[in-house]
Short mmCIF file of C-alpha atoms in Angstrom, two decimals:
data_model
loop_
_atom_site.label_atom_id
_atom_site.label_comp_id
_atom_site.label_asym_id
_atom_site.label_seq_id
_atom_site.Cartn_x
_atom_site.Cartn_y
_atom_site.Cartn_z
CA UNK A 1 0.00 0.00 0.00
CA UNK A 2 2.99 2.38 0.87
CA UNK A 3 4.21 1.96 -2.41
CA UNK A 4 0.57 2.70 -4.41
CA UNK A 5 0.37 5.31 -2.05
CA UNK A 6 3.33 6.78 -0.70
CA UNK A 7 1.92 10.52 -0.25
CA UNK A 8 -1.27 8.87 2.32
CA UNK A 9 -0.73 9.69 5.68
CA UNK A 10 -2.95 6.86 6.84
CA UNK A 11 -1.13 4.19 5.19
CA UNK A 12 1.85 5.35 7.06
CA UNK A 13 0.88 5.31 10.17
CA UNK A 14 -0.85 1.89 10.15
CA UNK A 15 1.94 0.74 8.70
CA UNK A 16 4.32 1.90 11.67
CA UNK A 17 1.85 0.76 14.04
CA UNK A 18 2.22 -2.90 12.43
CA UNK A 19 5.84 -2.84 12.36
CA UNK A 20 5.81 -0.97 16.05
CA UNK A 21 3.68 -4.00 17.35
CA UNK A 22 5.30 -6.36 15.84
CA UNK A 23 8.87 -5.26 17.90
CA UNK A 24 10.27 -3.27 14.73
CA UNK A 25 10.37 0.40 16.20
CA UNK A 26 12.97 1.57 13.43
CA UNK A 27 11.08 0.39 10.62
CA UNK A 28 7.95 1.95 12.22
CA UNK A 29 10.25 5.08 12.38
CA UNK A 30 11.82 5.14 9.03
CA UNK A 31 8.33 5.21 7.98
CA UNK A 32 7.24 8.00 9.78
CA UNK A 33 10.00 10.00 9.06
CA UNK A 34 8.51 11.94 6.11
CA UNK A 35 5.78 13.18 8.20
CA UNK A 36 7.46 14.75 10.43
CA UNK A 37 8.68 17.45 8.67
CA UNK A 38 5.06 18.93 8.53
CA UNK A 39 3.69 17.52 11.05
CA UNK A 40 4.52 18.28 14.27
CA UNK A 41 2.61 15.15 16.05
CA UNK A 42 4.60 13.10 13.57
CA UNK A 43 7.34 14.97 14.79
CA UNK A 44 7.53 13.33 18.34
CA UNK A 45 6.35 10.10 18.20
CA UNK A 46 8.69 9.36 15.26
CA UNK A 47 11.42 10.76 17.82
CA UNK A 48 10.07 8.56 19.95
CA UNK A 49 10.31 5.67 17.83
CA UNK A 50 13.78 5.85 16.98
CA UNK A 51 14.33 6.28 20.79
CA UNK A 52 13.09 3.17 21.19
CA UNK A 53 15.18 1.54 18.68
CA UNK A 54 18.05 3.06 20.28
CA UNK A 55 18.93 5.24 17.72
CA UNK A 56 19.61 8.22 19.85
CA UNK A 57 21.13 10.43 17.59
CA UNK A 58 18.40 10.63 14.87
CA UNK A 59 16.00 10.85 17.62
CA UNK A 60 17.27 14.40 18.99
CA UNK A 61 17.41 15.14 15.06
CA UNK A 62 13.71 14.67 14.46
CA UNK A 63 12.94 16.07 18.08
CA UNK A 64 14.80 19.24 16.99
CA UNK A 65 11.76 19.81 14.57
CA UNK A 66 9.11 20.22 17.29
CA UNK A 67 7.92 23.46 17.42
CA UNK A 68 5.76 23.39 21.04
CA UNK A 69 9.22 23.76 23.24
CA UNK A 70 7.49 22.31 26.31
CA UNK A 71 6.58 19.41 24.52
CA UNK A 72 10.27 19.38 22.57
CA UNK A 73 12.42 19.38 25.96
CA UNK A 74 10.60 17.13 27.93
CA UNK A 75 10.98 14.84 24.89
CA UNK A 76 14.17 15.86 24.85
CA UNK A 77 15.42 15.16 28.32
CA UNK A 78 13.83 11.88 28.09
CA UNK A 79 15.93 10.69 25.25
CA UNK A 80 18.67 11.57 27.00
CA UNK A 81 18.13 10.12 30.05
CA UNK A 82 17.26 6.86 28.19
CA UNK A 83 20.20 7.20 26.62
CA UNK A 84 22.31 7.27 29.60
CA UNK A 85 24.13 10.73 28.20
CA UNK A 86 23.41 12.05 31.87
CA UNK A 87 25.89 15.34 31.24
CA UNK A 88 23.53 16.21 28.24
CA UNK A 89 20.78 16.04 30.07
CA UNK A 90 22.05 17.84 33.22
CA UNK A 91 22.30 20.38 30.57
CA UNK A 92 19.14 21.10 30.01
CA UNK A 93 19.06 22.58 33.38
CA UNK A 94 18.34 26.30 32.53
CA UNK A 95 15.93 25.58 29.90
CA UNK A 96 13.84 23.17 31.49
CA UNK A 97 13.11 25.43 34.51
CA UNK A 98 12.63 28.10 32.17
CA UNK A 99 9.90 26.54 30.50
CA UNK A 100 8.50 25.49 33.74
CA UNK A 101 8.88 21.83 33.27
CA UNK A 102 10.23 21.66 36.65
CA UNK A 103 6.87 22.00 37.86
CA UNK A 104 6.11 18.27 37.07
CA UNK A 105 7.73 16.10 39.60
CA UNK A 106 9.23 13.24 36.94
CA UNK A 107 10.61 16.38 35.37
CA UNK A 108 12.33 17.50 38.54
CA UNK A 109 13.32 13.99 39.29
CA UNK A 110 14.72 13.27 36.02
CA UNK A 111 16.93 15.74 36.36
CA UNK A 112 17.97 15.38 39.98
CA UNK A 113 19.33 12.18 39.10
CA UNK A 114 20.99 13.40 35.54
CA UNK A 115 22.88 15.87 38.26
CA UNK A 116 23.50 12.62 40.28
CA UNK A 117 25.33 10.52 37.82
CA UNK A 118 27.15 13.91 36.44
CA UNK A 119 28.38 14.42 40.09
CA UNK A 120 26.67 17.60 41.26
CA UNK A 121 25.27 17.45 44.30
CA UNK A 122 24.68 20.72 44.92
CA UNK A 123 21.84 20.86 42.27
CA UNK A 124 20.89 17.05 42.89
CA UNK A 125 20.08 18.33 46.61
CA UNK A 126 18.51 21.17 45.50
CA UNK A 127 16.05 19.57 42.88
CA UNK A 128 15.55 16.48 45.28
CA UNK A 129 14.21 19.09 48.35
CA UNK A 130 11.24 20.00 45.92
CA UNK A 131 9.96 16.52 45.52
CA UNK A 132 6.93 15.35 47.26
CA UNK A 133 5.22 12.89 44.91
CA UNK A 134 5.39 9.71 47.35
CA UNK A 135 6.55 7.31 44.80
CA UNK A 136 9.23 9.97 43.77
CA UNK A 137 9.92 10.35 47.61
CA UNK A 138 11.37 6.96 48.28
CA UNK A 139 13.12 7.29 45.17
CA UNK A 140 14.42 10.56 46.06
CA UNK A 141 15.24 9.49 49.91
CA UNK A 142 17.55 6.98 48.47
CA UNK A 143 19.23 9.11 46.02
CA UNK A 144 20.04 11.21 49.10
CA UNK A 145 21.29 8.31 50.92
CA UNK A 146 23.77 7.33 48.06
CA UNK A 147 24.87 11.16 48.27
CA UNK A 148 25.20 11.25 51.81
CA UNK A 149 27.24 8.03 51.77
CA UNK A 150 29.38 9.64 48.61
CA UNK A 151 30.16 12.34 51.01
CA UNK A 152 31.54 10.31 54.23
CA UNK A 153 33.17 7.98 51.77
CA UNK A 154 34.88 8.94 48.36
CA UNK A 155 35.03 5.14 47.90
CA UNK A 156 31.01 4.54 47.62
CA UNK A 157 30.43 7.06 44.47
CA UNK A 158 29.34 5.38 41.62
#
């Protein structure tokens, strides 16, 4: 059908969501692709696609062409994150609380621990005293108990 019809959005997208359930997220990607230079929808879940197929790098590509910056950075630090490119995301610091994104907890969490693995703990403490989401709370109370133990002993840093 793609090939009859390469122009139809529809036989795009239930194309990638055949390859995407059957396990194939780059194919499902590499078929969104076109659409998300118009489109920006298309935009971010083919981003999100290639994220899944680990393909980081084209990922941040096609998440550079989301126009809705909220939506682009918490993409964005996502990826990242996924990624395990912790410094990158740490980053994203100034323009994630500029944006506000801060204001949602997994936000905030996210990047407390992106600070974490990059070694700040000034900013890790910081971000973590702000979180009050229980489930994000035990989380948070042990990411101050590997700091704490970081600080007594040089030895227990990851």
């Amino acid at each position: 059908a793609l090939l009859r019809y390469p122009n139809d959005r529809s036989v795009r997208e239930q194309l990638a969501r055949v390859y995407y359930e059957d396990d194939r997220p780059l194919l499902a990607a590499q078929v969104m692709h076109p659409l998300s230079f118009d489109d920006e929808g298309a935009a971010l879940l083919t981003a999100e696609l290639y994220a899944r197929a680990k393909k980081t790098d084209e990922a941040l590509r096609v998440n550079g062409r989301v126009g809705d910056q909220k939506k682009k950075f918490k993409q964005r630090l996502a990826i990242l994150i996924e990624a395990e490119r912790f410094h990158e995301a740490a980053g994203l610091h100034g323009k994630v609380a500029r944006l506000g994104l801060l204001d949602d907890e997994k936000q905030l969490y996210a990047l407390a621990y992106a600070h974490y693995i990059s070694g700040d703990a000034e900013r890790t403490e910081a971000l973590l005293g702000q979180v009050s989401d229980p489930e994000l709370f035990t989380k948070a109370v042990a990411l101050r108990t590997a700091l704490d133990a970081c600080k007594s002993d040089v030895w227990k840093c990851d």
